[in-house]
């Protein structure tokens, strides 16, 4: 399909790991992104992965990329209440008529962390 | 704080009306992007301006228009408003025009539009 797909909700206990999954559509996407949206705020870039990588680790965050299945995941280790937010997966697509790359977002996964 | 500002924060208006949303990009950024976030459609790209010129168009309705001024701030004009236009409207900025596939965008806090 045309859409970037994510599950809408995830609930975890404080201290556990969270895994947020995403399926993207464009196999030629060179970069894939994870954005975080806290309540009442705009989106903030959390991390990204280049398409020639399988994994990227950044402190408590681990991004896994399976290009064959067009599957991306974000793992948050030792999840804290401050991690409660909406997490968006985004792929980059070329708008060929415009010659510019644009972000296409999933609908977001709302992560709730239970103390 | 991303450095991108949007005004107003909230806007309540009636069907059929016209509103203008304003965005100031980060200092030095040349591109401004507009997005609409609604519960059913998620985050939809509307339009991009780069250094005063329209660069790319997404799912923007004909009732909507935008412009970018010489000082690089941008306005999104929404007219003949319908109930379904109620949404969060985000502006984002980036240093470049999106020529590179690495395109980090910095988002403002959004304007919440409610159409009654």
JSON list of C-alpha atoms in Angstrom, two decimals:
[
{"chain": "A", "resi": 1, "resn": "UNK", "atom": "CA", "xyz": [0.00, 0.00, 0.00]},
{"chain": "A", "resi": 2, "resn": "UNK", "atom": "CA", "xyz": [0.83, 3.69, 0.02]},
{"chain": "A", "resi": 3, "resn": "UNK", "atom": "CA", "xyz": [0.80, 4.21, 3.77]},
{"chain": "A", "resi": 4, "resn": "UNK", "atom": "CA", "xyz": [3.47, 3.97, 6.41]},
{"chain": "A", "resi": 5, "resn": "UNK", "atom": "CA", "xyz": [1.91, 1.66, 8.99]},
{"chain": "A", "resi": 6, "resn": "UNK", "atom": "CA", "xyz": [2.28, 1.67, 12.76]},
{"chain": "A", "resi": 7, "resn": "UNK", "atom": "CA", "xyz": [0.24, 0.22, 15.58]},
{"chain": "A", "resi": 8, "resn": "UNK", "atom": "CA", "xyz": [-1.63, 2.99, 17.34]},
{"chain": "A", "resi": 9, "resn": "UNK", "atom": "CA", "xyz": [-1.06, 2.17, 21.01]},
{"chain": "A", "resi": 10, "resn": "UNK", "atom": "CA", "xyz": [1.56, 0.57, 23.24]},
{"chain": "A", "resi": 11, "resn": "UNK", "atom": "CA", "xyz": [1.53, 0.31, 27.01]},
{"chain": "A", "resi": 12, "resn": "UNK", "atom": "CA", "xyz": [4.57, -0.76, 29.05]},
{"chain": "A", "resi": 13, "resn": "UNK", "atom": "CA", "xyz": [5.67, -0.74, 32.69]},
{"chain": "A", "resi": 14, "resn": "UNK", "atom": "CA", "xyz": [8.36, 1.64, 33.84]},
{"chain": "A", "resi": 15, "resn": "UNK", "atom": "CA", "xyz": [11.77, -0.03, 33.57]},
{"chain": "A", "resi": 16, "resn": "UNK", "atom": "CA", "xyz": [10.72, -2.46, 30.82]},
{"chain": "A", "resi": 17, "resn": "UNK", "atom": "CA", "xyz": [11.76, -2.18, 27.19]},
{"chain": "A", "resi": 18, "resn": "UNK", "atom": "CA", "xyz": [9.38, -0.73, 24.61]},
{"chain": "A", "resi": 19, "resn": "UNK", "atom": "CA", "xyz": [9.40, -1.83, 20.99]},
{"chain": "A", "resi": 20, "resn": "UNK", "atom": "CA", "xyz": [7.54, 0.27, 18.44]},
{"chain": "A", "resi": 21, "resn": "UNK", "atom": "CA", "xyz": [7.17, -1.22, 14.97]},
{"chain": "A", "resi": 22, "resn": "UNK", "atom": "CA", "xyz": [6.71, 0.37, 11.58]},
{"chain": "A", "resi": 23, "resn": "UNK", "atom": "CA", "xyz": [6.25, -0.86, 8.03]},
{"chain": "A", "resi": 24, "resn": "UNK", "atom": "CA", "xyz": [7.24, 1.55, 5.31]},
{"chain": "A", "resi": 25, "resn": "UNK", "atom": "CA", "xyz": [6.49, 1.49, 1.62]},
{"chain": "A", "resi": 26, "resn": "UNK", "atom": "CA", "xyz": [9.31, 2.87, -0.49]},
{"chain": "A", "resi": 27, "resn": "UNK", "atom": "CA", "xyz": [12.19, 0.43, -0.86]},
{"chain": "A", "resi": 28, "resn": "UNK", "atom": "CA", "xyz": [14.34, 3.23, -2.27]},
{"chain": "A", "resi": 29, "resn": "UNK", "atom": "CA", "xyz": [14.03, 5.33, 0.91]},
{"chain": "A", "resi": 30, "resn": "UNK", "atom": "CA", "xyz": [17.58, 6.17, 1.89]},
{"chain": "A", "resi": 31, "resn": "UNK", "atom": "CA", "xyz": [16.79, 7.50, 5.34]},
{"chain": "A", "resi": 32, "resn": "UNK", "atom": "CA", "xyz": [14.16, 6.44, 7.84]},
{"chain": "A", "resi": 33, "resn": "UNK", "atom": "CA", "xyz": [13.30, 8.55, 10.85]},
{"chain": "A", "resi": 34, "resn": "UNK", "atom": "CA", "xyz": [11.73, 8.35, 14.26]},
{"chain": "A", "resi": 35, "resn": "UNK", "atom": "CA", "xyz": [10.10, 11.48, 15.61]},
{"chain": "A", "resi": 36, "resn": "UNK", "atom": "CA", "xyz": [8.67, 12.01, 19.10]},
{"chain": "A", "resi": 37, "resn": "UNK", "atom": "CA", "xyz": [5.70, 14.22, 19.92]},
{"chain": "A", "resi": 38, "resn": "UNK", "atom": "CA", "xyz": [5.11, 15.13, 23.54]},
{"chain": "A", "resi": 39, "resn": "UNK", "atom": "CA", "xyz": [1.72, 16.45, 24.63]},
{"chain": "A", "resi": 40, "resn": "UNK", "atom": "CA", "xyz": [1.12, 19.99, 23.39]},
{"chain": "A", "resi": 41, "resn": "UNK", "atom": "CA", "xyz": [4.36, 20.11, 21.45]},
{"chain": "A", "resi": 42, "resn": "UNK", "atom": "CA", "xyz": [5.58, 19.70, 17.91]},
{"chain": "A", "resi": 43, "resn": "UNK", "atom": "CA", "xyz": [7.49, 16.74, 16.57]},
{"chain": "A", "resi": 44, "resn": "UNK", "atom": "CA", "xyz": [11.13, 16.34, 17.53]},
{"chain": "A", "resi": 45, "resn": "UNK", "atom": "CA", "xyz": [13.61, 14.20, 15.64]},
{"chain": "A", "resi": 46, "resn": "UNK", "atom": "CA", "xyz": [14.62, 11.33, 17.92]},
{"chain": "A", "resi": 47, "resn": "UNK", "atom": "CA", "xyz": [16.88, 9.31, 15.67]},
{"chain": "A", "resi": 48, "resn": "UNK", "atom": "CA", "xyz": [17.30, 8.15, 12.11]},
{"chain": "A", "resi": 49, "resn": "UNK", "atom": "CA", "xyz": [18.92, 5.29, 10.23]},
{"chain": "A", "resi": 50, "resn": "UNK", "atom": "CA", "xyz": [20.56, 5.19, 6.84]},
{"chain": "A", "resi": 51, "resn": "UNK", "atom": "CA", "xyz": [19.28, 2.43, 4.61]},
{"chain": "A", "resi": 52, "resn": "UNK", "atom": "CA", "xyz": [22.61, 0.61, 4.31]},
{"chain": "A", "resi": 53, "resn": "UNK", "atom": "CA", "xyz": [22.58, -0.05, 8.05]},
{"chain": "A", "resi": 54, "resn": "UNK", "atom": "CA", "xyz": [20.79, -2.87, 9.89]},
{"chain": "A", "resi": 55, "resn": "UNK", "atom": "CA", "xyz": [21.03, -1.36, 13.32]},
{"chain": "A", "resi": 56, "resn": "UNK", "atom": "CA", "xyz": [21.79, 1.90, 15.02]},
{"chain": "A", "resi": 57, "resn": "UNK", "atom": "CA", "xyz": [22.21, 2.39, 18.76]},
{"chain": "A", "resi": 58, "resn": "UNK", "atom": "CA", "xyz": [22.04, 5.71, 20.54]},
{"chain": "A", "resi": 59, "resn": "UNK", "atom": "CA", "xyz": [22.06, 5.48, 24.35]},
{"chain": "A", "resi": 60, "resn": "UNK", "atom": "CA", "xyz": [18.71, 3.88, 25.32]},
{"chain": "A", "resi": 61, "resn": "UNK", "atom": "CA", "xyz": [17.46, 3.83, 21.73]},
{"chain": "A", "resi": 62, "resn": "UNK", "atom": "CA", "xyz": [18.05, 1.01, 19.25]},
{"chain": "A", "resi": 63, "resn": "UNK", "atom": "CA", "xyz": [16.75, 1.18, 15.70]},
{"chain": "A", "resi": 64, "resn": "UNK", "atom": "CA", "xyz": [16.52, -2.04, 13.68]},
{"chain": "A", "resi": 65, "resn": "UNK", "atom": "CA", "xyz": [15.98, -2.03, 9.92]},
{"chain": "A", "resi": 66, "resn": "UNK", "atom": "CA", "xyz": [14.89, -5.00, 7.81]},
{"chain": "A", "resi": 67, "resn": "UNK", "atom": "CA", "xyz": [15.01, -3.75, 4.23]},
{"chain": "A", "resi": 68, "resn": "UNK", "atom": "CA", "xyz": [13.74, -7.00, 2.74]},
{"chain": "A", "resi": 69, "resn": "UNK", "atom": "CA", "xyz": [10.49, -6.74, 4.71]},
{"chain": "A", "resi": 70, "resn": "UNK", "atom": "CA", "xyz": [10.51, -2.91, 4.79]},
{"chain": "A", "resi": 71, "resn": "UNK", "atom": "CA", "xyz": [10.23, -3.10, 8.55]},
{"chain": "A", "resi": 72, "resn": "UNK", "atom": "CA", "xyz": [11.64, -0.62, 11.02]},
{"chain": "A", "resi": 73, "resn": "UNK", "atom": "CA", "xyz": [11.56, -0.80, 14.79]},
{"chain": "A", "resi": 74, "resn": "UNK", "atom": "CA", "xyz": [12.48, 1.46, 17.68]},
{"chain": "A", "resi": 75, "resn": "UNK", "atom": "CA", "xyz": [13.46, -0.10, 20.97]},
{"chain": "A", "resi": 76, "resn": "UNK", "atom": "CA", "xyz": [13.60, 2.04, 24.10]},
{"chain": "A", "resi": 77, "resn": "UNK", "atom": "CA", "xyz": [15.47, 0.38, 26.93]},
{"chain": "A", "resi": 78, "resn": "UNK", "atom": "CA", "xyz": [14.57, 1.03, 30.59]},
{"chain": "A", "resi": 79, "resn": "UNK", "atom": "CA", "xyz": [11.46, 2.98, 29.60]},
{"chain": "A", "resi": 80, "resn": "UNK", "atom": "CA", "xyz": [10.70, 5.95, 31.85]},
{"chain": "A", "resi": 81, "resn": "UNK", "atom": "CA", "xyz": [7.49, 7.89, 32.44]},
{"chain": "A", "resi": 82, "resn": "UNK", "atom": "CA", "xyz": [9.08, 10.79, 30.56]},
{"chain": "A", "resi": 83, "resn": "UNK", "atom": "CA", "xyz": [9.11, 8.59, 27.46]},
{"chain": "A", "resi": 84, "resn": "UNK", "atom": "CA", "xyz": [5.31, 8.73, 27.32]},
{"chain": "A", "resi": 85, "resn": "UNK", "atom": "CA", "xyz": [4.58, 10.38, 23.98]},
{"chain": "A", "resi": 86, "resn": "UNK", "atom": "CA", "xyz": [3.51, 9.66, 20.41]},
{"chain": "A", "resi": 87, "resn": "UNK", "atom": "CA", "xyz": [6.26, 8.17, 18.24]},
{"chain": "A", "resi": 88, "resn": "UNK", "atom": "CA", "xyz": [6.16, 8.65, 14.48]},
{"chain": "A", "resi": 89, "resn": "UNK", "atom": "CA", "xyz": [7.98, 6.61, 11.92]},
{"chain": "A", "resi": 90, "resn": "UNK", "atom": "CA", "xyz": [8.75, 8.52, 8.69]},
{"chain": "A", "resi": 91, "resn": "UNK", "atom": "CA", "xyz": [10.24, 7.63, 5.35]},
{"chain": "A", "resi": 92, "resn": "UNK", "atom": "CA", "xyz": [11.73, 9.98, 2.82]},
{"chain": "A", "resi": 93, "resn": "UNK", "atom": "CA", "xyz": [10.15, 10.09, -0.62]},
{"chain": "A", "resi": 94, "resn": "UNK", "atom": "CA", "xyz": [11.23, 11.93, -3.72]},
{"chain": "A", "resi": 95, "resn": "UNK", "atom": "CA", "xyz": [8.61, 14.21, -5.19]},
{"chain": "A", "resi": 96, "resn": "UNK", "atom": "CA", "xyz": [9.93, 13.74, -8.73]},
{"chain": "A", "resi": 97, "resn": "UNK", "atom": "CA", "xyz": [8.04, 16.70, -10.20]},
{"chain": "A", "resi": 98, "resn": "UNK", "atom": "CA", "xyz": [9.47, 19.01, -7.58]},
{"chain": "A", "resi": 99, "resn": "UNK", "atom": "CA", "xyz": [12.89, 17.41, -7.30]},
{"chain": "A", "resi": 100, "resn": "UNK", "atom": "CA", "xyz": [12.64, 17.54, -3.54]},
{"chain": "A", "resi": 101, "resn": "UNK", "atom": "CA", "xyz": [12.47, 14.92, -0.83]},
{"chain": "A", "resi": 102, "resn": "UNK", "atom": "CA", "xyz": [9.55, 14.94, 1.56]},
{"chain": "A", "resi": 103, "resn": "UNK", "atom": "CA", "xyz": [8.78, 13.09, 4.74]},
{"chain": "A", "resi": 104, "resn": "UNK", "atom": "CA", "xyz": [5.86, 10.68, 4.81]},
{"chain": "A", "resi": 105, "resn": "UNK", "atom": "CA", "xyz": [4.74, 9.84, 8.32]},
{"chain": "A", "resi": 106, "resn": "UNK", "atom": "CA", "xyz": [2.91, 6.95, 9.88]},
{"chain": "A", "resi": 107, "resn": "UNK", "atom": "CA", "xyz": [-0.08, 7.78, 12.08]},
{"chain": "A", "resi": 108, "resn": "UNK", "atom": "CA", "xyz": [2.00, 7.49, 15.22]},
{"chain": "A", "resi": 109, "resn": "UNK", "atom": "CA", "xyz": [2.16, 5.07, 18.14]},
{"chain": "A", "resi": 110, "resn": "UNK", "atom": "CA", "xyz": [1.02, 6.40, 21.49]},
{"chain": "A", "resi": 111, "resn": "UNK", "atom": "CA", "xyz": [3.34, 5.02, 24.17]},
{"chain": "A", "resi": 112, "resn": "UNK", "atom": "CA", "xyz": [1.95, 4.97, 27.70]},
{"chain": "A", "resi": 113, "resn": "UNK", "atom": "CA", "xyz": [4.35, 4.15, 30.51]},
{"chain": "A", "resi": 114, "resn": "UNK", "atom": "CA", "xyz": [2.80, 2.78, 33.67]},
{"chain": "A", "resi": 115, "resn": "UNK", "atom": "CA", "xyz": [4.68, 3.71, 36.87]},
{"chain": "B", "resi": 1, "resn": "UNK", "atom": "CA", "xyz": [12.45, 24.60, 21.82]},
{"chain": "B", "resi": 2, "resn": "UNK", "atom": "CA", "xyz": [12.98, 24.00, 18.10]},
{"chain": "B", "resi": 3, "resn": "UNK", "atom": "CA", "xyz": [13.31, 27.68, 17.21]},
{"chain": "B", "resi": 4, "resn": "UNK", "atom": "CA", "xyz": [10.22, 27.53, 14.98]},
{"chain": "B", "resi": 5, "resn": "UNK", "atom": "CA", "xyz": [7.33, 29.70, 16.15]},
{"chain": "B", "resi": 6, "resn": "UNK", "atom": "CA", "xyz": [3.69, 29.51, 15.19]},
{"chain": "B", "resi": 7, "resn": "UNK", "atom": "CA", "xyz": [0.81, 31.82, 15.95]},
{"chain": "B", "resi": 8, "resn": "UNK", "atom": "CA", "xyz": [-1.86, 31.65, 17.10]},
{"chain": "B", "resi": 9, "resn": "UNK", "atom": "CA", "xyz": [-1.71, 28.64, 19.40]},
{"chain": "B", "resi": 10, "resn": "UNK", "atom": "CA", "xyz": [-5.46, 28.10, 19.24]},
{"chain": "B", "resi": 11, "resn": "UNK", "atom": "CA", "xyz": [-8.07, 29.31, 16.79]},
{"chain": "B", "resi": 12, "resn": "UNK", "atom": "CA", "xyz": [-11.82, 28.78, 16.98]},
{"chain": "B", "resi": 13, "resn": "UNK", "atom": "CA", "xyz": [-13.96, 29.83, 14.06]},
{"chain": "B", "resi": 14, "resn": "UNK", "atom": "CA", "xyz": [-17.16, 28.99, 12.21]},
{"chain": "B", "resi": 15, "resn": "UNK", "atom": "CA", "xyz": [-17.84, 27.10, 9.01]},
{"chain": "B", "resi": 16, "resn": "UNK", "atom": "CA", "xyz": [-17.43, 29.19, 5.89]},
{"chain": "B", "resi": 17, "resn": "UNK", "atom": "CA", "xyz": [-14.89, 31.51, 7.45]},
{"chain": "B", "resi": 18, "resn": "UNK", "atom": "CA", "xyz": [-11.29, 32.20, 6.45]},
{"chain": "B", "resi": 19, "resn": "UNK", "atom": "CA", "xyz": [-8.24, 32.10, 8.75]},
{"chain": "B", "resi": 20, "resn": "UNK", "atom": "CA", "xyz": [-4.53, 32.73, 8.46]},
{"chain": "B", "resi": 21, "resn": "UNK", "atom": "CA", "xyz": [-1.90, 30.77, 10.33]},
{"chain": "B", "resi": 22, "resn": "UNK", "atom": "CA", "xyz": [1.58, 32.18, 10.71]},
{"chain": "B", "resi": 23, "resn": "UNK", "atom": "CA", "xyz": [4.98, 30.52, 10.99]},
{"chain": "B", "resi": 24, "resn": "UNK", "atom": "CA", "xyz": [8.48, 31.86, 11.57]},
{"chain": "B", "resi": 25, "resn": "UNK", "atom": "CA", "xyz": [11.25, 29.39, 10.71]},
{"chain": "B", "resi": 26, "resn": "UNK", "atom": "CA", "xyz": [14.48, 28.85, 12.61]},
{"chain": "B", "resi": 27, "resn": "UNK", "atom": "CA", "xyz": [17.06, 31.52, 11.98]},
{"chain": "B", "resi": 28, "resn": "UNK", "atom": "CA", "xyz": [18.89, 30.69, 8.76]},
{"chain": "B", "resi": 29, "resn": "UNK", "atom": "CA", "xyz": [16.42, 28.07, 7.52]},
{"chain": "B", "resi": 30, "resn": "UNK", "atom": "CA", "xyz": [15.19, 28.67, 3.99]},
{"chain": "B", "resi": 31, "resn": "UNK", "atom": "CA", "xyz": [12.47, 26.04, 3.72]},
{"chain": "B", "resi": 32, "resn": "UNK", "atom": "CA", "xyz": [9.09, 26.04, 5.41]},
{"chain": "B", "resi": 33, "resn": "UNK", "atom": "CA", "xyz": [6.76, 23.04, 5.36]},
{"chain": "B", "resi": 34, "resn": "UNK", "atom": "CA", "xyz": [3.11, 22.90, 6.39]},
{"chain": "B", "resi": 35, "resn": "UNK", "atom": "CA", "xyz": [1.46, 19.77, 7.77]},
{"chain": "B", "resi": 36, "resn": "UNK", "atom": "CA", "xyz": [-2.04, 18.93, 8.92]},
{"chain": "B", "resi": 37, "resn": "UNK", "atom": "CA", "xyz": [-2.48, 16.48, 11.80]},
{"chain": "B", "resi": 38, "resn": "UNK", "atom": "CA", "xyz": [-5.91, 14.93, 12.35]},
{"chain": "B", "resi": 39, "resn": "UNK", "atom": "CA", "xyz": [-7.03, 11.81, 14.17]},
{"chain": "B", "resi": 40, "resn": "UNK", "atom": "CA", "xyz": [-8.17, 9.95, 11.09]},
{"chain": "B", "resi": 41, "resn": "UNK", "atom": "CA", "xyz": [-5.57, 11.07, 8.53]},
{"chain": "B", "resi": 42, "resn": "UNK", "atom": "CA", "xyz": [-2.52, 11.32, 10.74]},
{"chain": "B", "resi": 43, "resn": "UNK", "atom": "CA", "xyz": [0.19, 13.80, 9.76]},
{"chain": "B", "resi": 44, "resn": "UNK", "atom": "CA", "xyz": [-0.24, 14.92, 6.15]},
{"chain": "B", "resi": 45, "resn": "UNK", "atom": "CA", "xyz": [2.25, 17.03, 4.22]},
{"chain": "B", "resi": 46, "resn": "UNK", "atom": "CA", "xyz": [0.51, 20.03, 2.66]},
{"chain": "B", "resi": 47, "resn": "UNK", "atom": "CA", "xyz": [3.07, 22.24, 0.97]},
{"chain": "B", "resi": 48, "resn": "UNK", "atom": "CA", "xyz": [6.71, 23.38, 1.02]},
{"chain": "B", "resi": 49, "resn": "UNK", "atom": "CA", "xyz": [8.19, 26.79, 0.28]},
{"chain": "B", "resi": 50, "resn": "UNK", "atom": "CA", "xyz": [11.88, 27.37, -0.30]},
{"chain": "B", "resi": 51, "resn": "UNK", "atom": "CA", "xyz": [13.36, 30.85, -0.28]},
{"chain": "B", "resi": 52, "resn": "UNK", "atom": "CA", "xyz": [10.05, 32.43, -1.22]},
{"chain": "B", "resi": 53, "resn": "UNK", "atom": "CA", "xyz": [9.05, 29.98, -3.95]},
{"chain": "B", "resi": 54, "resn": "UNK", "atom": "CA", "xyz": [6.67, 27.04, -3.82]},
{"chain": "B", "resi": 55, "resn": "UNK", "atom": "CA", "xyz": [8.79, 23.89, -3.92]},
{"chain": "B", "resi": 56, "resn": "UNK", "atom": "CA", "xyz": [6.49, 20.91, -3.49]},
{"chain": "B", "resi": 57, "resn": "UNK", "atom": "CA", "xyz": [2.79, 20.29, -3.03]},
{"chain": "B", "resi": 58, "resn": "UNK", "atom": "CA", "xyz": [1.27, 17.47, -1.05]},
{"chain": "B", "resi": 59, "resn": "UNK", "atom": "CA", "xyz": [-2.33, 16.85, -0.08]},
{"chain": "B", "resi": 60, "resn": "UNK", "atom": "CA", "xyz": [-3.33, 20.49, 0.01]},
{"chain": "B", "resi": 61, "resn": "UNK", "atom": "CA", "xyz": [-6.93, 21.38, -0.81]},
{"chain": "B", "resi": 62, "resn": "UNK", "atom": "CA", "xyz": [-7.71, 24.09, -3.34]},
{"chain": "B", "resi": 63, "resn": "UNK", "atom": "CA", "xyz": [-9.38, 26.08, -0.54]},
{"chain": "B", "resi": 64, "resn": "UNK", "atom": "CA", "xyz": [-5.98, 26.31, 1.16]},
{"chain": "B", "resi": 65, "resn": "UNK", "atom": "CA", "xyz": [-3.04, 28.41, 0.03]},
{"chain": "B", "resi": 66, "resn": "UNK", "atom": "CA", "xyz": [0.29, 29.46, 1.43]},
{"chain": "B", "resi": 67, "resn": "UNK", "atom": "CA", "xyz": [3.05, 31.93, 0.81]},
{"chain": "B", "resi": 68, "resn": "UNK", "atom": "CA", "xyz": [6.53, 32.70, 2.07]},
{"chain": "B", "resi": 69, "resn": "UNK", "atom": "CA", "xyz": [7.60, 36.28, 2.48]},
{"chain": "B", "resi": 70, "resn": "UNK", "atom": "CA", "xyz": [11.01, 37.93, 1.89]},
{"chain": "B", "resi": 71, "resn": "UNK", "atom": "CA", "xyz": [11.81, 37.66, 5.60]},
{"chain": "B", "resi": 72, "resn": "UNK", "atom": "CA", "xyz": [11.10, 33.90, 5.20]},
{"chain": "B", "resi": 73, "resn": "UNK", "atom": "CA", "xyz": [8.11, 33.73, 7.49]},
{"chain": "B", "resi": 74, "resn": "UNK", "atom": "CA", "xyz": [5.17, 31.88, 6.01]},
{"chain": "B", "resi": 75, "resn": "UNK", "atom": "CA", "xyz": [1.41, 32.05, 6.18]},
{"chain": "B", "resi": 76, "resn": "UNK", "atom": "CA", "xyz": [-1.14, 29.32, 5.53]},
{"chain": "B", "resi": 77, "resn": "UNK", "atom": "CA", "xyz": [-4.54, 30.60, 4.46]},
{"chain": "B", "resi": 78, "resn": "UNK", "atom": "CA", "xyz": [-7.57, 28.36, 4.94]},
{"chain": "B", "resi": 79, "resn": "UNK", "atom": "CA", "xyz": [-10.85, 29.51, 3.40]},
{"chain": "B", "resi": 80, "resn": "UNK", "atom": "CA", "xyz": [-14.45, 28.31, 3.19]},
{"chain": "B", "resi": 81, "resn": "UNK", "atom": "CA", "xyz": [-13.75, 26.32, 6.31]},
{"chain": "B", "resi": 82, "resn": "UNK", "atom": "CA", "xyz": [-15.55, 23.04, 6.94]},
{"chain": "B", "resi": 83, "resn": "UNK", "atom": "CA", "xyz": [-15.95, 21.01, 10.11]},
{"chain": "B", "resi": 84, "resn": "UNK", "atom": "CA", "xyz": [-13.46, 18.50, 8.75]},
{"chain": "B", "resi": 85, "resn": "UNK", "atom": "CA", "xyz": [-10.73, 21.13, 8.62]},
{"chain": "B", "resi": 86, "resn": "UNK", "atom": "CA", "xyz": [-10.50, 21.03, 12.42]},
{"chain": "B", "resi": 87, "resn": "UNK", "atom": "CA", "xyz": [-6.99, 19.79, 13.08]},
{"chain": "B", "resi": 88, "resn": "UNK", "atom": "CA", "xyz": [-3.54, 20.66, 14.36]},
{"chain": "B", "resi": 89, "resn": "UNK", "atom": "CA", "xyz": [-1.52, 22.53, 11.76]},
{"chain": "B", "resi": 90, "resn": "UNK", "atom": "CA", "xyz": [2.24, 22.26, 12.05]},
{"chain": "B", "resi": 91, "resn": "UNK", "atom": "CA", "xyz": [4.92, 24.25, 10.40]},
{"chain": "B", "resi": 92, "resn": "UNK", "atom": "CA", "xyz": [8.45, 22.90, 10.07]},
{"chain": "B", "resi": 93, "resn": "UNK", "atom": "CA", "xyz": [11.64, 24.40, 8.72]},
{"chain": "B", "resi": 94, "resn": "UNK", "atom": "CA", "xyz": [14.91, 23.12, 7.33]},
{"chain": "B", "resi": 95, "resn": "UNK", "atom": "CA", "xyz": [18.11, 24.73, 6.08]},
{"chain": "B", "resi": 96, "resn": "UNK", "atom": "CA", "xyz": [17.87, 23.36, 2.55]},
{"chain": "B", "resi": 97, "resn": "UNK", "atom": "CA", "xyz": [15.29, 22.90, -0.15]},
{"chain": "B", "resi": 98, "resn": "UNK", "atom": "CA", "xyz": [15.01, 19.14, 0.28]},
{"chain": "B", "resi": 99, "resn": "UNK", "atom": "CA", "xyz": [17.46, 18.24, -2.49]},
{"chain": "B", "resi": 100, "resn": "UNK", "atom": "CA", "xyz": [19.17, 15.76, -0.24]},
{"chain": "B", "resi": 101, "resn": "UNK", "atom": "CA", "xyz": [17.48, 12.62, 1.00]},
{"chain": "B", "resi": 102, "resn": "UNK", "atom": "CA", "xyz": [18.66, 13.53, 4.48]},
{"chain": "B", "resi": 103, "resn": "UNK", "atom": "CA", "xyz": [16.04, 16.08, 5.35]},
{"chain": "B", "resi": 104, "resn": "UNK", "atom": "CA", "xyz": [15.89, 16.96, 9.03]},
{"chain": "B", "resi": 105, "resn": "UNK", "atom": "CA", "xyz": [12.96, 19.20, 9.72]},
{"chain": "B", "resi": 106, "resn": "UNK", "atom": "CA", "xyz": [12.37, 21.24, 12.87]},
{"chain": "B", "resi": 107, "resn": "UNK", "atom": "CA", "xyz": [8.77, 21.50, 13.94]},
{"chain": "B", "resi": 108, "resn": "UNK", "atom": "CA", "xyz": [6.89, 24.32, 15.59]},
{"chain": "B", "resi": 109, "resn": "UNK", "atom": "CA", "xyz": [4.39, 23.71, 18.42]},
{"chain": "B", "resi": 110, "resn": "UNK", "atom": "CA", "xyz": [1.40, 23.85, 16.08]},
{"chain": "B", "resi": 111, "resn": "UNK", "atom": "CA", "xyz": [-1.85, 25.79, 15.77]},
{"chain": "B", "resi": 112, "resn": "UNK", "atom": "CA", "xyz": [-4.99, 24.00, 16.88]},
{"chain": "B", "resi": 113, "resn": "UNK", "atom": "CA", "xyz": [-7.88, 24.98, 14.62]},
{"chain": "B", "resi": 114, "resn": "UNK", "atom": "CA", "xyz": [-11.43, 24.24, 15.69]},
{"chain": "B", "resi": 115, "resn": "UNK", "atom": "CA", "xyz": [-14.22, 24.85, 13.20]},
{"chain": "B", "resi": 116, "resn": "UNK", "atom": "CA", "xyz": [-17.69, 24.96, 14.75]}
]
